[in-house]
C-alpha positions as a LaTeX table, in Angstrom:
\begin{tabular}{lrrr}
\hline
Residue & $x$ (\AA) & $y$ (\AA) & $z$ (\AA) \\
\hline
Unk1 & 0.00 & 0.00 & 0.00 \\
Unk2 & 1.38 & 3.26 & $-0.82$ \\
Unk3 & 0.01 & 7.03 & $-0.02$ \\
Unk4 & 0.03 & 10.47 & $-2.05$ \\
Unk5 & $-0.94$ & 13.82 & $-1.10$ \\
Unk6 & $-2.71$ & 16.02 & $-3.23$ \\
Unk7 & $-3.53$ & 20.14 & $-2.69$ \\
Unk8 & $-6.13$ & 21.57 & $-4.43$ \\
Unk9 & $-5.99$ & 25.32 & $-4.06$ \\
Unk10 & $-9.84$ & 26.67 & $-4.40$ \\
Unk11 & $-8.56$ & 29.07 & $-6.91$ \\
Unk12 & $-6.62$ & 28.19 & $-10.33$ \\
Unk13 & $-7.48$ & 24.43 & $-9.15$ \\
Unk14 & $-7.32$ & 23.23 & $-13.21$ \\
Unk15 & $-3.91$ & 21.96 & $-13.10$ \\
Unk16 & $-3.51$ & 20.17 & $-9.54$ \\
Unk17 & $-7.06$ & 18.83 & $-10.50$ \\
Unk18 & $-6.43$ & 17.43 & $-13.48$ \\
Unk19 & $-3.04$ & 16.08 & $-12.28$ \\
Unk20 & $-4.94$ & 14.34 & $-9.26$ \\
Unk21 & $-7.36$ & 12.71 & $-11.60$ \\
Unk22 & $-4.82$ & 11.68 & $-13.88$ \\
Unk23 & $-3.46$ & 10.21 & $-11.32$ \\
Unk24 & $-6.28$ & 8.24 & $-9.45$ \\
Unk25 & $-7.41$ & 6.97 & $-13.67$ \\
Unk26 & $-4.02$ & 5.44 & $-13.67$ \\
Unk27 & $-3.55$ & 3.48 & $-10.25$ \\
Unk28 & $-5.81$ & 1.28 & $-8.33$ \\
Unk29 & $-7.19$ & 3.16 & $-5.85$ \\
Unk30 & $-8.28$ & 1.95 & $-1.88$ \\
Unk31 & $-9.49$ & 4.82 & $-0.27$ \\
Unk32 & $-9.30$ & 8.62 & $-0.39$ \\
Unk33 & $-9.35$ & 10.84 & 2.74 \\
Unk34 & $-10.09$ & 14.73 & 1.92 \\
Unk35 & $-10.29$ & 17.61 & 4.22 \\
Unk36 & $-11.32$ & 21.42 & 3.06 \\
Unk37 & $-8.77$ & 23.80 & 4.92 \\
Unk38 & $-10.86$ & 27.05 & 4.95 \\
Unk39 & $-8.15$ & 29.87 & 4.53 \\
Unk40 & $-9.89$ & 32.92 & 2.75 \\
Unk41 & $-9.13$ & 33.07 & $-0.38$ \\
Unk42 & $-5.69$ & 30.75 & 0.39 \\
Unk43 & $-8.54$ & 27.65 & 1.10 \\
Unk44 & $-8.07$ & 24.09 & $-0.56$ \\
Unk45 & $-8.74$ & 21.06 & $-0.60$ \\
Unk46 & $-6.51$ & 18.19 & 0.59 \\
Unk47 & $-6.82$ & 14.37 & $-0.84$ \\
Unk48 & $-4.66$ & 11.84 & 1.00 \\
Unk49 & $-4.83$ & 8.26 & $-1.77$ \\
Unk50 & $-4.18$ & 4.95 & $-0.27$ \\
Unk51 & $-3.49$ & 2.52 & $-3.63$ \\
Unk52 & $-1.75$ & $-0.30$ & $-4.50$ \\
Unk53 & 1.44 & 0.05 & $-6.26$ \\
Unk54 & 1.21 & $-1.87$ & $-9.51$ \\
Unk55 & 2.98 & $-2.48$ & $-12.57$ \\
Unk56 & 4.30 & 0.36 & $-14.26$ \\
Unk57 & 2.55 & 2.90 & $-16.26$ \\
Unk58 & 1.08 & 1.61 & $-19.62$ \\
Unk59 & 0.32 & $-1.40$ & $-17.91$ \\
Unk60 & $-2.57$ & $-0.58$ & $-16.81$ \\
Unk61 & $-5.62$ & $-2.75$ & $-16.82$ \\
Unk62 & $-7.89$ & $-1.74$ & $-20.16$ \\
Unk63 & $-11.32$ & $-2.45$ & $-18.06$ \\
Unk64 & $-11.11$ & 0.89 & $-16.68$ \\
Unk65 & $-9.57$ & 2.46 & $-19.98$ \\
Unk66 & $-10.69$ & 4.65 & $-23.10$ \\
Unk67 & $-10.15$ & 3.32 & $-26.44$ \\
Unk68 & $-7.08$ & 4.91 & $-27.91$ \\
Unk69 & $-7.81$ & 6.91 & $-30.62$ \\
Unk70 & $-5.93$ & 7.19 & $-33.73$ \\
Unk71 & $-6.68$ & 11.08 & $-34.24$ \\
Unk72 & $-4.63$ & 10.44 & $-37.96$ \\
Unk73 & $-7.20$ & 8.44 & $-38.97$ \\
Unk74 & $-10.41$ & 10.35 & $-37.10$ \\
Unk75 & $-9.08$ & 14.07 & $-38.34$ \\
Unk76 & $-9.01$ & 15.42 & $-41.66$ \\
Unk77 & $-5.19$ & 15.53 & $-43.46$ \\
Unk78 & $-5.43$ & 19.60 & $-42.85$ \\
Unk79 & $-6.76$ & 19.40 & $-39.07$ \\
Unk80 & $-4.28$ & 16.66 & $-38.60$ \\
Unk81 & $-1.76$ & 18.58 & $-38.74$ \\
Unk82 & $-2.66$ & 21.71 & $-36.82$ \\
Unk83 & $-3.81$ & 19.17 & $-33.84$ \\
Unk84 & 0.11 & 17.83 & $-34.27$ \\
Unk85 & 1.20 & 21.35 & $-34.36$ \\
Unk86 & $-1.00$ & 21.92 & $-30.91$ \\
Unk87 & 0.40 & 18.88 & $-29.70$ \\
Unk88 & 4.22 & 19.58 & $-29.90$ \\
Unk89 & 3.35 & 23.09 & $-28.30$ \\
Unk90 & 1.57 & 21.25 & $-25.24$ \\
Unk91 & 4.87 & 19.11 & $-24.44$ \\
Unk92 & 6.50 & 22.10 & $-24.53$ \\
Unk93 & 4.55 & 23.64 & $-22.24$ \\
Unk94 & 4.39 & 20.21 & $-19.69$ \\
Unk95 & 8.51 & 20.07 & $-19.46$ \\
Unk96 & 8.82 & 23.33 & $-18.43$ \\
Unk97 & 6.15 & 23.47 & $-16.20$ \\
Unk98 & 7.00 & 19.76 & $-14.86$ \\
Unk99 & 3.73 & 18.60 & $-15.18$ \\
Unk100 & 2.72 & 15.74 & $-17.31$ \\
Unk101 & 0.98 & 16.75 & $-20.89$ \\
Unk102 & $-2.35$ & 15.77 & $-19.90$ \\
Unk103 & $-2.78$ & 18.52 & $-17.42$ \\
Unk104 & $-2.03$ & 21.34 & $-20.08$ \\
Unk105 & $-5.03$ & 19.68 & $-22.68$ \\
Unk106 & $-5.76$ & 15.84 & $-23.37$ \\
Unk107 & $-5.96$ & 14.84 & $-26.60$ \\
Unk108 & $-9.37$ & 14.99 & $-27.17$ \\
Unk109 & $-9.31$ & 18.80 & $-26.21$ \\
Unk110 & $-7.02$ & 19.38 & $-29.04$ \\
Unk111 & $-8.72$ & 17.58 & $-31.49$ \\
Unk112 & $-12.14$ & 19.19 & $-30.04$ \\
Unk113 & $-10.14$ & 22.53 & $-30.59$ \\
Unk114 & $-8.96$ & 21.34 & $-34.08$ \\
Unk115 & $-12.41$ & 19.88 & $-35.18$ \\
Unk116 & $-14.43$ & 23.30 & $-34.46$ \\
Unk117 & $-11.81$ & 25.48 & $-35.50$ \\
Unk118 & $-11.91$ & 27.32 & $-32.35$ \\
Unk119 & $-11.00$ & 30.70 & $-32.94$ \\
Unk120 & $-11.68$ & 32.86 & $-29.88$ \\
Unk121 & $-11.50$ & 32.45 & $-26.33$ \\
Unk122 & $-15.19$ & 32.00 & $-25.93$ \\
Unk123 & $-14.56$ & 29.00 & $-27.93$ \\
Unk124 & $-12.28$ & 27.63 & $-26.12$ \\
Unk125 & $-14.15$ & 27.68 & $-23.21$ \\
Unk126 & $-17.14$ & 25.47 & $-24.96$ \\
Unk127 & $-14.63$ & 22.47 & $-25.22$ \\
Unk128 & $-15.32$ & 19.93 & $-22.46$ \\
Unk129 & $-13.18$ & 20.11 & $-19.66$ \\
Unk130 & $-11.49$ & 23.16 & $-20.45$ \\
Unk131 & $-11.81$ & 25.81 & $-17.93$ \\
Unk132 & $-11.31$ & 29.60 & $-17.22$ \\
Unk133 & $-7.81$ & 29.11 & $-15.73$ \\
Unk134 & $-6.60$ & 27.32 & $-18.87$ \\
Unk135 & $-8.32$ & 29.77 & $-21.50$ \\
Unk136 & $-6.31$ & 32.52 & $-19.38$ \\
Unk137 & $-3.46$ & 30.95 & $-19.18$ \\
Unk138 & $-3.10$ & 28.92 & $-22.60$ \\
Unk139 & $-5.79$ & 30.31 & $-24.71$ \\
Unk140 & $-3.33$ & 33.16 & $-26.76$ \\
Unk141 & $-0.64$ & 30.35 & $-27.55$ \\
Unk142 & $-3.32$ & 28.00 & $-28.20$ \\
Unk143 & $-5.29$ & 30.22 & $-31.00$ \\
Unk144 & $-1.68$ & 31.26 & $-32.43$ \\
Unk145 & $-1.72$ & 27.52 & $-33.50$ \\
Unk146 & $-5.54$ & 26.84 & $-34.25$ \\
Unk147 & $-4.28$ & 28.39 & $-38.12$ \\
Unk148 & $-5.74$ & 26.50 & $-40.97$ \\
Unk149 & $-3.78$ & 26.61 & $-43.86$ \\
Unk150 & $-5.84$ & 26.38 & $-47.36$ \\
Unk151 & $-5.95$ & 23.43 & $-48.87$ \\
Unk152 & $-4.67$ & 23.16 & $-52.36$ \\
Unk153 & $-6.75$ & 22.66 & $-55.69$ \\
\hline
\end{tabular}
């Protein structure tokens, strides 16, 4: 049995969020313990995982699993390469923030992105899972990349 801590601040909570559900998709969880620390606007949350180490990561049992999608197959040639384009950016972005690429946008957010051309913040904010922290913080880069170029003929 092993243990990890998680803090949630109450505000900008996207990216410890997403990191802590990453994390408790990924292992086989026993129990979680949470406690709210009310601190003005310094409050958060607190999530204390008991789980089961297991085999390493990849290895993970498909039951609780998506499907992997093949987004070369799923996207057009032209969106295809914009959502590769948004890609590289995002691992960018996760080594130098230390986090793991997931947290900055899955891969269905990009191709969500990609598939409505979003071209505006407000946009942005319409793809599932994507919150006001991330817009604010991503959303410039982001629609830098979302550029179609024409297709020829």
């Amino acid at each position: 049995m092993q243990l990890k801590l998680f803090i949630v601040p109450v505000k900008n909570l996207a990216l410890p969020e997403g990191e802590m559900n990453g994390f408790l998709r990924s292992h086989r969880v026993l129990a979680v313990r949470k406690e709210f620390v009310a601190d003005g606007e310094n409050s958060f949350w607190t999530f204390c995982v008991e789980y089961l180490e297991s085999a390493p990561a990849g290895n993970v049992p498909t039951g609780n699993k998506l499907p992997k999608v093949d987004y070369k197959e799923v996207l057009k040639p032209e969106e295809f390469e914009v959502f590769s384009r948004l890609r590289d950016w995002r691992k960018g972005v996760a080594e130098q923030e230390g986090v793991p690429v997931y947290v900055v946008f899955t891969n269905e957010q990009l191709a969500d992105m990609v598939k409505k051309r979003a071209g505006t913040k407000a946009a942005l904010r319409e793809i599932e899972g994507v919150g006001e922290s991330r817009v604010e913080k991503y959303g410039a880069a982001v629609l830098e990349r979302l550029v179609f170029n024409p297709v020829p003929g």
